[in-house]
CSV table of C-alpha atoms in Angstrom, one decimal:
chain,number,residue,atom,x,y,z
A,1,MET,CA,-5.7,-32.2,-73.8
A,2,ALA,CA,-4.2,-31.1,-70.5
A,3,ILE,CA,-6.0,-31.8,-67.2
A,4,ALA,CA,-6.2,-29.0,-64.6
A,5,ILE,CA,-7.6,-28.7,-61.1
A,6,HIS,CA,-10.5,-26.3,-60.6
A,7,PRO,CA,-13.0,-25.6,-57.9
A,8,TYR,CA,-16.3,-27.5,-58.4
A,9,THR,CA,-18.7,-24.9,-59.5
A,10,GLU,CA,-22.4,-25.1,-60.4
A,11,ASP,CA,-21.7,-25.2,-64.2
A,12,ARG,CA,-19.8,-28.5,-63.7
A,13,ILE,CA,-22.6,-30.5,-62.0
A,14,ALA,CA,-23.6,-32.2,-65.3
A,15,ALA,CA,-20.0,-33.2,-65.9
A,16,VAL,CA,-19.7,-34.7,-62.4
A,17,LYS,CA,-22.9,-36.6,-63.0
A,18,ALA,CA,-21.5,-38.0,-66.3
A,19,PHE,CA,-18.2,-38.8,-64.4
A,20,ASN,CA,-20.1,-40.8,-61.8
A,21,GLN,CA,-22.0,-42.6,-64.5
A,22,ARG,CA,-18.7,-43.7,-66.1
A,23,LEU,CA,-17.5,-44.8,-62.7
A,24,GLY,CA,-20.6,-46.8,-62.0
A,25,ALA,CA,-20.5,-48.4,-65.5
A,26,GLY,CA,-16.9,-49.4,-64.6
A,27,GLY,CA,-18.1,-51.1,-61.4
A,28,VAL,CA,-17.3,-48.4,-58.8
A,29,ALA,CA,-19.8,-48.6,-55.9
A,30,PRO,CA,-22.0,-45.5,-55.4
A,31,GLU,CA,-20.5,-44.7,-52.0
A,32,PHE,CA,-17.3,-43.9,-53.9
A,33,HIS,CA,-19.0,-41.6,-56.4
A,34,PHE,CA,-18.4,-37.8,-56.1
A,35,PRO,CA,-21.2,-35.6,-54.6
A,36,GLU,CA,-23.4,-34.2,-57.3
A,37,SER,CA,-24.0,-30.9,-55.6
A,38,HIS,CA,-21.2,-28.3,-55.9
A,39,ILE,CA,-22.0,-27.1,-52.4
A,40,PRO,CA,-21.0,-29.6,-49.7
A,41,TYR,CA,-24.0,-30.8,-47.8
A,42,TRP,CA,-21.8,-31.4,-44.8
A,43,LEU,CA,-19.7,-28.4,-43.7
A,44,PRO,CA,-20.4,-26.0,-46.6
A,45,PRO,CA,-18.2,-22.8,-46.7
A,46,LEU,CA,-19.9,-20.1,-44.7
A,47,ASP,CA,-18.6,-16.6,-44.2
A,48,GLY,CA,-16.2,-16.4,-41.3
A,49,ARG,CA,-16.4,-20.1,-40.4
A,50,ARG,CA,-13.1,-21.9,-40.2
A,51,LEU,CA,-14.6,-25.4,-40.4
A,52,TYR,CA,-15.7,-26.1,-44.0
A,53,GLN,CA,-15.1,-28.3,-47.0
A,54,GLU,CA,-14.2,-27.4,-50.6
A,55,PHE,CA,-14.8,-29.6,-53.6
A,56,TYR,CA,-12.3,-29.7,-56.5
A,57,VAL,CA,-12.5,-31.4,-60.0
A,58,ALA,CA,-9.8,-32.4,-62.4
A,59,LEU,CA,-11.0,-31.1,-65.8
A,60,GLU,CA,-10.0,-32.2,-69.2
A,61,GLY,CA,-11.6,-29.5,-71.2
A,62,ASP,CA,-15.2,-29.6,-69.9
A,63,THR,CA,-15.0,-33.3,-68.9
A,64,VAL,CA,-14.4,-34.3,-65.3
A,65,ARG,CA,-11.7,-36.9,-65.0
A,66,GLY,CA,-11.3,-36.8,-61.2
A,67,ALA,CA,-12.3,-35.0,-58.0
A,68,PHE,CA,-11.4,-34.6,-54.4
A,69,ILE,CA,-12.4,-32.8,-51.2
A,70,LEU,CA,-10.4,-30.6,-48.8
A,71,LYS,CA,-11.8,-30.1,-45.3
A,72,HIS,CA,-10.4,-27.0,-43.6
A,73,GLN,CA,-10.3,-27.1,-39.8
A,74,ASP,CA,-8.3,-25.5,-37.0
A,75,PHE,CA,-6.1,-27.8,-35.0
A,76,SER,CA,-4.2,-27.4,-31.8
A,77,LEU,CA,-0.7,-28.2,-33.1
A,78,SER,CA,2.0,-28.3,-30.4
A,79,GLY,CA,-0.2,-25.9,-28.4
A,80,ALA,CA,-0.8,-23.4,-31.1
A,81,THR,CA,-3.9,-23.0,-33.2
A,82,GLU,CA,-3.2,-23.7,-36.9
A,83,PRO,CA,-5.2,-24.8,-39.9
A,84,VAL,CA,-4.6,-28.4,-41.0
A,85,VAL,CA,-6.4,-29.6,-44.1
A,86,TYR,CA,-7.9,-33.1,-44.6
A,87,TYR,CA,-7.6,-34.7,-48.1
A,88,HIS,CA,-10.4,-37.1,-48.8
A,89,LEU,CA,-12.6,-38.8,-51.3
A,90,PRO,CA,-10.1,-38.6,-54.2
A,91,VAL,CA,-11.8,-40.3,-57.2
A,92,SER,CA,-10.1,-40.7,-60.5
A,93,GLU,CA,-11.2,-41.9,-63.9
A,94,GLY,CA,-8.0,-43.9,-63.8
A,95,ILE,CA,-10.0,-46.5,-61.7
A,96,VAL,CA,-12.1,-47.4,-64.8
A,97,ASN,CA,-9.9,-46.2,-67.7
A,98,LYS,CA,-6.2,-46.7,-67.5
A,99,ALA,CA,-5.6,-43.9,-70.0
A,100,TYR,CA,-6.2,-41.7,-66.9
A,101,ALA,CA,-3.8,-43.5,-64.6
A,102,GLY,CA,-2.0,-40.2,-63.9
A,103,VAL,CA,-5.0,-38.3,-62.7
A,104,GLY,CA,-4.7,-39.6,-59.1
A,105,VAL,CA,-1.1,-38.5,-58.9
A,106,LEU,CA,-2.0,-35.1,-60.4
A,107,MET,CA,-4.7,-34.5,-57.9
A,108,LEU,CA,-2.5,-35.5,-54.9
A,109,ARG,CA,0.4,-33.3,-56.1
A,110,SER,CA,-2.0,-30.4,-56.7
A,111,ALA,CA,-3.5,-30.7,-53.3
A,112,VAL,CA,-0.1,-30.7,-51.6
A,113,LYS,CA,0.9,-27.7,-53.6
A,114,MET,CA,-2.3,-25.9,-52.5
A,115,GLN,CA,-2.2,-27.0,-48.9
A,116,PRO,CA,1.1,-28.4,-47.8
A,117,VAL,CA,0.0,-29.1,-44.2
A,118,LEU,CA,-2.3,-32.0,-45.1
A,119,PHE,CA,-3.5,-35.3,-43.7
A,120,ALA,CA,-5.5,-38.2,-44.7
A,121,LEU,CA,-7.5,-40.5,-42.4
A,122,GLY,CA,-9.3,-43.9,-42.7
A,123,MET,CA,-8.6,-45.3,-46.1
A,124,GLY,CA,-9.4,-48.9,-45.4
A,125,GLY,CA,-5.9,-50.2,-44.6
A,126,PHE,CA,-2.2,-49.8,-45.5
A,127,ASP,CA,-2.5,-51.9,-48.6
A,128,ARG,CA,-5.1,-49.7,-50.3
A,129,PRO,CA,-4.1,-47.6,-53.3
A,130,LEU,CA,-4.3,-44.2,-51.6
A,131,PRO,CA,-2.1,-45.1,-48.5
A,132,THR,CA,0.3,-46.8,-50.9
A,133,MET,CA,0.6,-43.6,-52.9
A,134,LEU,CA,0.9,-41.4,-49.8
A,135,LYS,CA,3.7,-43.6,-48.5
A,136,ALA,CA,5.5,-43.5,-51.8
A,137,MET,CA,5.3,-39.7,-51.6
A,138,GLY,CA,7.0,-39.6,-48.3
A,139,TRP,CA,4.0,-39.2,-46.0
A,140,SER,CA,4.1,-40.7,-42.6
A,141,LEU,CA,1.5,-43.4,-42.0
A,142,SER,CA,0.4,-45.0,-38.8
A,143,GLU,CA,-2.6,-47.1,-37.6
A,144,VAL,CA,-5.3,-45.6,-35.5
A,145,ALA,CA,-6.0,-48.4,-33.0
A,146,PHE,CA,-9.4,-50.1,-32.8
A,147,TYR,CA,-11.0,-51.1,-29.6
A,148,PHE,CA,-14.2,-53.2,-28.9
A,149,ARG,CA,-16.1,-54.5,-26.0
A,150,ILE,CA,-18.8,-57.2,-26.3
A,151,ASN,CA,-22.1,-56.8,-24.6
A,152,HIS,CA,-23.9,-59.8,-26.1
A,153,PRO,CA,-21.3,-62.5,-26.7
A,154,VAL,CA,-23.6,-65.0,-28.4
A,155,ARG,CA,-24.9,-62.5,-30.9
A,156,PHE,CA,-21.4,-61.3,-31.4
A,157,LEU,CA,-20.0,-64.7,-32.2
A,158,ARG,CA,-22.8,-65.5,-34.6
A,159,GLN,CA,-22.5,-62.2,-36.5
A,160,ILE,CA,-19.0,-60.9,-36.5
A,161,ALA,CA,-17.8,-61.1,-40.0
A,162,PRO,CA,-14.0,-61.3,-39.7
A,163,LEU,CA,-14.3,-64.4,-37.5
A,164,ARG,CA,-16.6,-66.1,-40.0
A,165,ARG,CA,-14.6,-65.4,-43.1
A,166,SER,CA,-13.0,-68.8,-43.3
A,167,PHE,CA,-14.7,-72.2,-42.6
A,168,GLY,CA,-12.2,-72.9,-40.0
A,169,ARG,CA,-12.9,-69.8,-38.1
A,170,ARG,CA,-16.7,-70.1,-38.7
A,171,ALA,CA,-16.6,-73.6,-37.2
A,172,LEU,CA,-14.7,-72.3,-34.2
A,173,ALA,CA,-17.1,-69.4,-33.7
A,174,ASN,CA,-20.2,-71.7,-33.9
A,175,LEU,CA,-18.7,-74.2,-31.5
A,176,ALA,CA,-17.9,-71.5,-29.0
A,177,THR,CA,-21.4,-70.2,-29.3
A,178,PHE,CA,-23.2,-73.5,-28.8
A,179,SER,CA,-20.8,-74.8,-26.1
A,180,GLY,CA,-21.1,-71.6,-24.1
A,181,GLY,CA,-17.4,-71.5,-24.0
A,182,GLY,CA,-17.4,-68.4,-26.1
A,183,TYR,CA,-19.8,-66.6,-23.9
A,184,LEU,CA,-18.0,-67.5,-20.7
A,185,ALA,CA,-14.6,-66.8,-22.2
A,186,ILE,CA,-15.6,-63.3,-23.3
A,187,LYS,CA,-17.4,-62.4,-20.2
A,188,THR,CA,-14.5,-63.6,-18.0
A,189,ALA,CA,-11.9,-61.9,-20.1
A,190,GLN,CA,-13.8,-58.6,-20.0
A,191,SER,CA,-14.4,-58.8,-16.3
A,192,LEU,CA,-10.8,-59.5,-15.5
A,193,ARG,CA,-9.7,-56.6,-17.7
A,194,THR,CA,-12.2,-54.1,-16.3
A,195,SER,CA,-10.9,-52.0,-13.3
A,196,ARG,CA,-13.2,-50.8,-10.7
A,197,GLY,CA,-15.3,-47.9,-11.9
A,198,ASP,CA,-15.2,-44.4,-10.6
A,199,ARG,CA,-18.5,-43.9,-8.7
A,200,SER,CA,-17.9,-40.2,-8.2
A,201,ILE,CA,-18.6,-39.3,-11.9
A,202,ARG,CA,-22.0,-38.1,-13.1
A,203,THR,CA,-23.2,-38.4,-16.7
A,204,GLU,CA,-25.8,-36.2,-18.4
A,205,ILE,CA,-27.1,-36.2,-21.9
A,206,VAL,CA,-26.7,-32.7,-23.5
A,207,ARG,CA,-28.2,-31.2,-26.6
A,208,SER,CA,-25.4,-28.9,-27.3
A,209,PHE,CA,-21.9,-27.9,-26.2
A,210,GLY,CA,-21.4,-24.8,-24.1
A,211,PRO,CA,-18.8,-22.8,-22.2
A,212,TRP,CA,-18.1,-26.0,-20.1
A,213,ALA,CA,-16.7,-27.6,-23.3
A,214,ASP,CA,-14.6,-24.5,-24.1
A,215,GLU,CA,-13.1,-24.5,-20.6
A,216,LEU,CA,-12.2,-28.1,-20.9
A,217,TRP,CA,-10.7,-27.5,-24.4
A,218,ARG,CA,-8.6,-24.5,-23.2
A,219,HIS,CA,-7.2,-26.4,-20.3
A,220,ASN,CA,-6.4,-29.6,-22.1
A,221,ALA,CA,-5.8,-29.0,-25.9
A,222,SER,CA,-2.1,-28.5,-25.4
A,223,ARG,CA,-1.8,-31.9,-23.7
A,224,TYR,CA,-2.0,-33.4,-27.2
A,225,PRO,CA,0.6,-32.5,-29.9
A,226,LEU,CA,-2.1,-32.7,-32.6
A,227,ILE,CA,-5.8,-32.5,-32.1
A,228,ALA,CA,-8.7,-31.1,-34.1
A,229,ASP,CA,-10.5,-28.1,-32.6
A,230,ARG,CA,-12.9,-29.4,-30.1
A,231,SER,CA,-14.3,-26.0,-28.9
A,232,SER,CA,-18.0,-25.7,-28.5
A,233,ALA,CA,-18.3,-23.7,-31.7
A,234,ALA,CA,-16.8,-26.6,-33.7
A,235,LEU,CA,-18.6,-29.3,-31.8
A,236,ASN,CA,-22.0,-27.7,-32.3
A,237,VAL,CA,-21.4,-27.6,-36.0
A,238,LEU,CA,-20.1,-31.2,-36.1
A,239,TYR,CA,-22.7,-32.7,-33.8
A,240,PRO,CA,-25.9,-30.6,-34.1
A,241,PRO,CA,-29.0,-31.5,-32.2
A,242,GLY,CA,-31.7,-33.4,-34.2
A,243,LYS,CA,-29.2,-35.9,-35.6
A,244,ASP,CA,-28.6,-39.3,-34.2
A,245,PHE,CA,-25.8,-38.3,-31.9
A,246,ILE,CA,-25.9,-39.0,-28.2
A,247,CYS,CA,-23.8,-36.3,-26.5
A,248,LEU,CA,-22.7,-36.9,-22.9
A,249,ARG,CA,-21.2,-34.5,-20.4
A,250,ILE,CA,-19.3,-36.2,-17.7
A,251,THR,CA,-18.7,-34.3,-14.4
A,252,ARG,CA,-17.3,-34.9,-11.0
A,253,ALA,CA,-18.3,-32.6,-8.1
A,254,GLY,CA,-19.8,-30.3,-10.6
A,255,GLU,CA,-16.6,-29.9,-12.7
A,256,THR,CA,-16.6,-31.1,-16.3
A,257,VAL,CA,-14.3,-34.1,-16.6
A,258,GLY,CA,-15.0,-34.8,-20.2
A,259,TRP,CA,-17.6,-35.4,-22.9
A,260,THR,CA,-18.3,-38.0,-25.5
A,261,VAL,CA,-20.4,-38.4,-28.7
A,262,LEU,CA,-22.0,-41.8,-29.2
A,263,LEU,CA,-23.9,-43.6,-31.9
A,264,ASP,CA,-26.2,-46.5,-31.6
A,265,THR,CA,-26.7,-48.2,-35.0
A,266,GLN,CA,-28.5,-51.3,-36.0
A,267,MET,CA,-26.3,-52.7,-38.8
A,268,ARG,CA,-27.9,-54.6,-41.7
A,269,ASP,CA,-25.7,-57.1,-43.6
A,270,ASN,CA,-22.7,-55.0,-42.8
A,271,LYS,CA,-19.5,-56.5,-44.1
A,272,TYR,CA,-17.8,-56.1,-40.7
A,273,PHE,CA,-20.6,-56.3,-38.2
A,274,GLY,CA,-23.3,-58.3,-39.9
A,275,ASN,CA,-26.6,-57.5,-38.2
A,276,LEU,CA,-25.2,-56.5,-34.9
A,277,ARG,CA,-26.4,-53.4,-33.0
A,278,VAL,CA,-23.2,-51.4,-32.7
A,279,GLY,CA,-22.6,-48.7,-30.2
A,280,ALA,CA,-19.7,-46.4,-31.1
A,281,MET,CA,-17.7,-43.7,-29.3
A,282,ALA,CA,-17.4,-41.5,-32.3
A,283,ASP,CA,-15.7,-38.7,-30.5
A,284,CYS,CA,-14.7,-37.7,-27.0
A,285,PHE,CA,-12.4,-35.3,-25.1
A,286,ALA,CA,-10.8,-35.1,-21.7
A,287,ALA,CA,-7.4,-34.8,-20.0
A,288,PRO,CA,-5.5,-38.1,-20.5
A,289,GLU,CA,-5.8,-38.9,-16.8
A,290,HIS,CA,-9.7,-38.8,-17.1
A,291,ALA,CA,-9.9,-40.9,-20.2
A,292,ALA,CA,-11.0,-44.0,-18.2
A,293,GLN,CA,-13.9,-42.1,-16.6
A,294,VAL,CA,-15.2,-40.9,-20.0
A,295,ILE,CA,-14.9,-44.3,-21.5
A,296,GLN,CA,-16.7,-45.8,-18.4
A,297,ALA,CA,-19.6,-43.4,-18.8
A,298,ALA,CA,-19.9,-44.0,-22.5
A,299,THR,CA,-19.8,-47.8,-22.2
A,300,GLN,CA,-22.4,-47.8,-19.4
A,301,ILE,CA,-24.8,-45.7,-21.5
A,302,LEU,CA,-24.4,-47.8,-24.6
A,303,GLU,CA,-24.7,-51.1,-22.8
A,304,GLU,CA,-27.8,-49.9,-21.0
A,305,ARG,CA,-29.2,-49.2,-24.5
A,306,ASN,CA,-28.6,-52.9,-25.2
A,307,VAL,CA,-26.1,-52.7,-28.0
A,308,ASP,CA,-24.4,-55.9,-28.9
A,309,LEU,CA,-20.9,-54.3,-29.2
A,310,VAL,CA,-19.2,-51.1,-28.4
A,311,ILE,CA,-16.4,-49.9,-30.6
A,312,ALA,CA,-14.0,-47.0,-30.9
A,313,ASN,CA,-10.9,-45.9,-32.8
A,314,HIS,CA,-8.3,-43.9,-30.9
A,315,SER,CA,-4.8,-42.9,-31.9
A,316,ASN,CA,-3.6,-41.8,-28.4
A,317,THR,CA,-1.9,-44.4,-26.3
A,318,ALA,CA,-3.1,-43.1,-22.9
A,319,TRP,CA,-6.6,-43.4,-24.2
A,320,GLY,CA,-5.8,-46.8,-25.5
A,321,LYS,CA,-4.7,-47.9,-22.0
A,322,ALA,CA,-8.0,-46.5,-20.7
A,323,PHE,CA,-10.0,-48.6,-23.2
A,324,LEU,CA,-8.2,-51.7,-22.1
A,325,SER,CA,-8.7,-50.9,-18.4
A,326,ASN,CA,-12.4,-50.7,-19.2
A,327,GLY,CA,-12.5,-54.2,-20.5
A,328,TYR,CA,-12.1,-53.4,-24.2
A,329,PHE,CA,-10.1,-55.6,-26.5
A,330,GLU,CA,-7.8,-54.2,-29.2
A,331,GLY,CA,-8.8,-55.5,-32.6
A,332,PRO,CA,-7.5,-55.3,-36.2
A,333,SER,CA,-7.7,-51.7,-37.5
A,334,ASN,CA,-8.0,-50.5,-41.1
A,335,PHE,CA,-8.1,-46.9,-40.0
A,336,ILE,CA,-4.9,-45.1,-41.1
A,337,PHE,CA,-3.6,-41.7,-40.3
A,338,ALA,CA,-1.3,-40.2,-42.9
A,339,ALA,CA,0.7,-36.9,-42.4
A,340,SER,CA,2.1,-34.9,-45.3
A,341,LYS,CA,5.8,-34.1,-45.1
A,342,ALA,CA,5.0,-30.5,-44.0
A,343,LEU,CA,2.7,-31.8,-41.2
A,344,ALA,CA,5.2,-34.4,-40.1
A,345,GLU,CA,7.9,-31.6,-39.8
A,346,LYS,CA,5.6,-29.6,-37.6
A,347,LEU,CA,5.2,-32.7,-35.4
A,348,ALA,CA,8.9,-33.4,-35.1
A,349,PRO,CA,10.2,-35.4,-33.4
A,350,LEU,CA,7.4,-37.6,-35.0
A,351,ASP,CA,8.4,-40.8,-33.3
A,352,THR,CA,8.0,-39.1,-29.9
A,353,ASN,CA,4.8,-37.2,-30.7
A,354,ARG,CA,3.0,-39.8,-32.8
A,355,PRO,CA,1.7,-41.9,-29.8
A,356,ASN,CA,0.1,-38.8,-28.3
A,357,ILE,CA,-1.7,-37.4,-31.3
A,358,TYR,CA,-5.5,-37.5,-31.1
A,359,PHE,CA,-7.7,-38.9,-33.8
A,360,MET,CA,-10.9,-40.7,-33.6
A,361,ARG,CA,-13.6,-41.9,-35.9
A,362,GLY,CA,-15.4,-38.6,-35.7
A,363,ASP,CA,-12.4,-36.8,-37.2
A,364,GLY,CA,-11.8,-36.7,-40.9
A,365,ASP,CA,-15.1,-37.3,-42.8
A,366,GLY,CA,-17.0,-38.0,-39.6
A,367,PRO,CA,-18.6,-41.1,-38.3
A,368,VAL,CA,-20.2,-41.7,-41.7
A,369,ASN,CA,-20.0,-45.5,-41.7
A,370,LEU,CA,-21.4,-46.0,-38.2
B,1,MET,CA,15.1,-39.2,-79.4
B,2,SER,CA,18.2,-39.1,-77.2
B,3,ALA,CA,19.3,-42.8,-77.0
B,4,PRO,CA,21.1,-42.6,-73.7
B,5,LEU,CA,18.1,-40.8,-72.1
B,6,PHE,CA,15.6,-43.2,-73.5
B,7,ASP,CA,17.7,-46.1,-72.2
B,8,ARG,CA,17.8,-44.7,-68.7
B,9,LEU,CA,14.0,-44.1,-68.8
B,10,ARG,CA,13.4,-47.6,-70.2
B,11,THR,CA,15.4,-49.2,-67.4
B,12,ILE,CA,13.7,-47.2,-64.7
B,13,ALA,CA,10.2,-47.8,-66.2
B,14,ALA,CA,10.8,-51.5,-66.6
B,15,ASP,CA,11.9,-51.8,-63.0
B,16,VAL,CA,9.0,-49.8,-61.6
B,17,LEU,CA,6.4,-51.4,-63.8
B,18,GLU,CA,7.9,-54.9,-63.2
B,19,VAL,CA,8.3,-55.8,-66.9
B,20,THR,CA,11.4,-56.6,-69.0
B,21,PRO,CA,13.0,-53.6,-70.7
B,22,ALA,CA,12.1,-55.1,-74.1
B,23,LYS,CA,8.5,-54.5,-73.3
B,24,ILE,CA,9.0,-50.7,-72.9
B,25,SER,CA,8.8,-48.7,-76.2
B,26,ALA,CA,8.1,-45.1,-77.0
B,27,ASP,CA,4.3,-45.7,-77.2
B,28,SER,CA,4.1,-47.8,-74.0
B,29,SER,CA,1.3,-46.4,-71.8
B,30,PRO,CA,-1.0,-47.5,-69.0
B,31,GLU,CA,-3.3,-48.9,-71.6
B,32,SER,CA,-0.6,-51.2,-73.1
B,33,ILE,CA,1.1,-52.3,-69.9
B,34,GLU,CA,-1.1,-54.1,-67.5
B,35,THR,CA,0.8,-53.2,-64.3
B,36,TRP,CA,0.8,-49.5,-65.1
B,37,ASP,CA,-1.9,-48.2,-62.7
B,38,SER,CA,-2.1,-45.1,-60.7
B,39,VAL,CA,0.1,-46.4,-57.9
B,40,HIS,CA,2.8,-47.5,-60.4
B,41,HIS,CA,2.4,-44.2,-62.2
B,42,LEU,CA,3.3,-42.4,-59.0
B,43,ASN,CA,6.2,-44.7,-58.3
B,44,LEU,CA,7.5,-44.0,-61.9
B,45,VAL,CA,7.3,-40.3,-61.3
B,46,LEU,CA,9.1,-40.5,-58.0
B,47,ALA,CA,11.8,-42.8,-59.4
B,48,LEU,CA,12.4,-40.4,-62.3
B,49,GLU,CA,12.6,-37.5,-59.9
B,50,GLN,CA,15.2,-39.3,-57.8
B,51,GLU,CA,17.2,-40.5,-60.7
B,52,PHE,CA,17.4,-37.2,-62.4
B,53,ASN,CA,17.4,-35.0,-59.3
B,54,LEU,CA,14.4,-32.9,-60.3
B,55,GLN,CA,10.8,-32.4,-59.5
B,56,PHE,CA,7.9,-32.5,-61.9
B,57,GLU,CA,5.1,-29.9,-61.8
B,58,PRO,CA,1.5,-31.2,-61.6
B,59,GLU,CA,1.0,-30.0,-65.2
B,60,GLU,CA,4.0,-32.0,-66.4
B,61,ILE,CA,2.7,-35.1,-64.6
B,62,ASP,CA,-0.6,-34.6,-66.4
B,63,GLN,CA,1.2,-34.8,-69.7
B,64,MET,CA,2.9,-38.1,-69.0
B,65,LYS,CA,0.5,-40.2,-71.0
B,66,ASP,CA,3.1,-42.5,-72.5
B,67,ILE,CA,6.8,-43.2,-72.5
B,68,GLN,CA,7.3,-40.7,-75.5
B,69,HIS,CA,5.7,-37.9,-73.6
B,70,ILE,CA,7.7,-38.7,-70.5
B,71,LEU,CA,10.9,-38.7,-72.6
B,72,ASP,CA,10.0,-35.3,-74.1
B,73,ILE,CA,9.4,-33.8,-70.6
B,74,LEU,CA,12.6,-35.3,-69.3
B,75,GLY,CA,14.5,-34.0,-72.3
B,76,SER,CA,13.3,-30.5,-71.7
B,77,LYS,CA,14.3,-30.6,-68.0
B,78,VAL,CA,17.7,-32.3,-68.1
B,79,ALA,CA,19.0,-30.4,-71.2
């Protein structure tokens, strides 16, 4: 029986539940199961709103054999406002039943046919199946850099998982912890890398984004060849009050210099961060020349909250330099940006524009893992 | 089946799926060939498109359940 792609409607909820049960029986972890509501909990379609998600299912008769999500959002693309769609959470029965090995390809090809200007983000590293397939299909892939700054070196060295993965590295980490060499080495390295702060900036915690954010967006969006809409309307949907977001507005002499959205999360047996308390810059925006001030403000707030570690992903090289000048290290990243052929054509010349595109952890499916 | 077309398909499939051509038969499928997963399935589709200078529709990709089905679809497009 042929498999066809359809919107996920209410009458298909039972079929999606059965699909998830088969995935679970095949060993797929719950975080990779498909939502069992046909209406997205996050960013549901609302009349007139240009920021929303759509759910699709791959149906063989009445049986769901796969599903994926498209997130619709305006971007500033070479200075013009255009929709660019995010392809995510593709789940295929082929993961647990090889008779359906073609479903993943079918879904991807269908998504590209529906929405040629498409991107994917995150995905866990270049060697994962989805990035491998995207590369084979001629998409352009690049790493979104990862930056970190250690506030409590002893706890960091005890907990940080990648360092501890092998006995050799575990021994080194323990030795550094007990000898104090690790603590001193980290503190010294960060101190040497941190340039003098800008004392003229002021930071305030805000509950929502207003006209000040729109003015900042209007003046600076075109400075980046590709950046998701960061107007106040979009930001107030993405980061509503009442959630765990810490939203900061950074000003100098009364003028808005930038803003940032932070998270402060106590990790529990996290495969990357163990039991560290992790502060994250999930999102931010400013002119490139003010990146250092925004990062300085964010870092100060998070370290005053006593996090063990501050982290961020950022694709833009000017912001990358600003992280380094604030004493951050660059670490291994498994956060990948992939542009469809149509999107890459709009970003031509891609090699010139790629270092200046703007993606952070808050883009894509949001800071869900922080 | 068209012998020359099958031979070309078998050669490509063996190369993509990293098996000897002798292991590819008309009823070979993801269930019978261990390396034939979703990534290799995509690579097979792309290799065939390049070899035969054509593009498969999503509906045709859906029908590619085994080598025989792929051969039938190829046969209808290259004739």
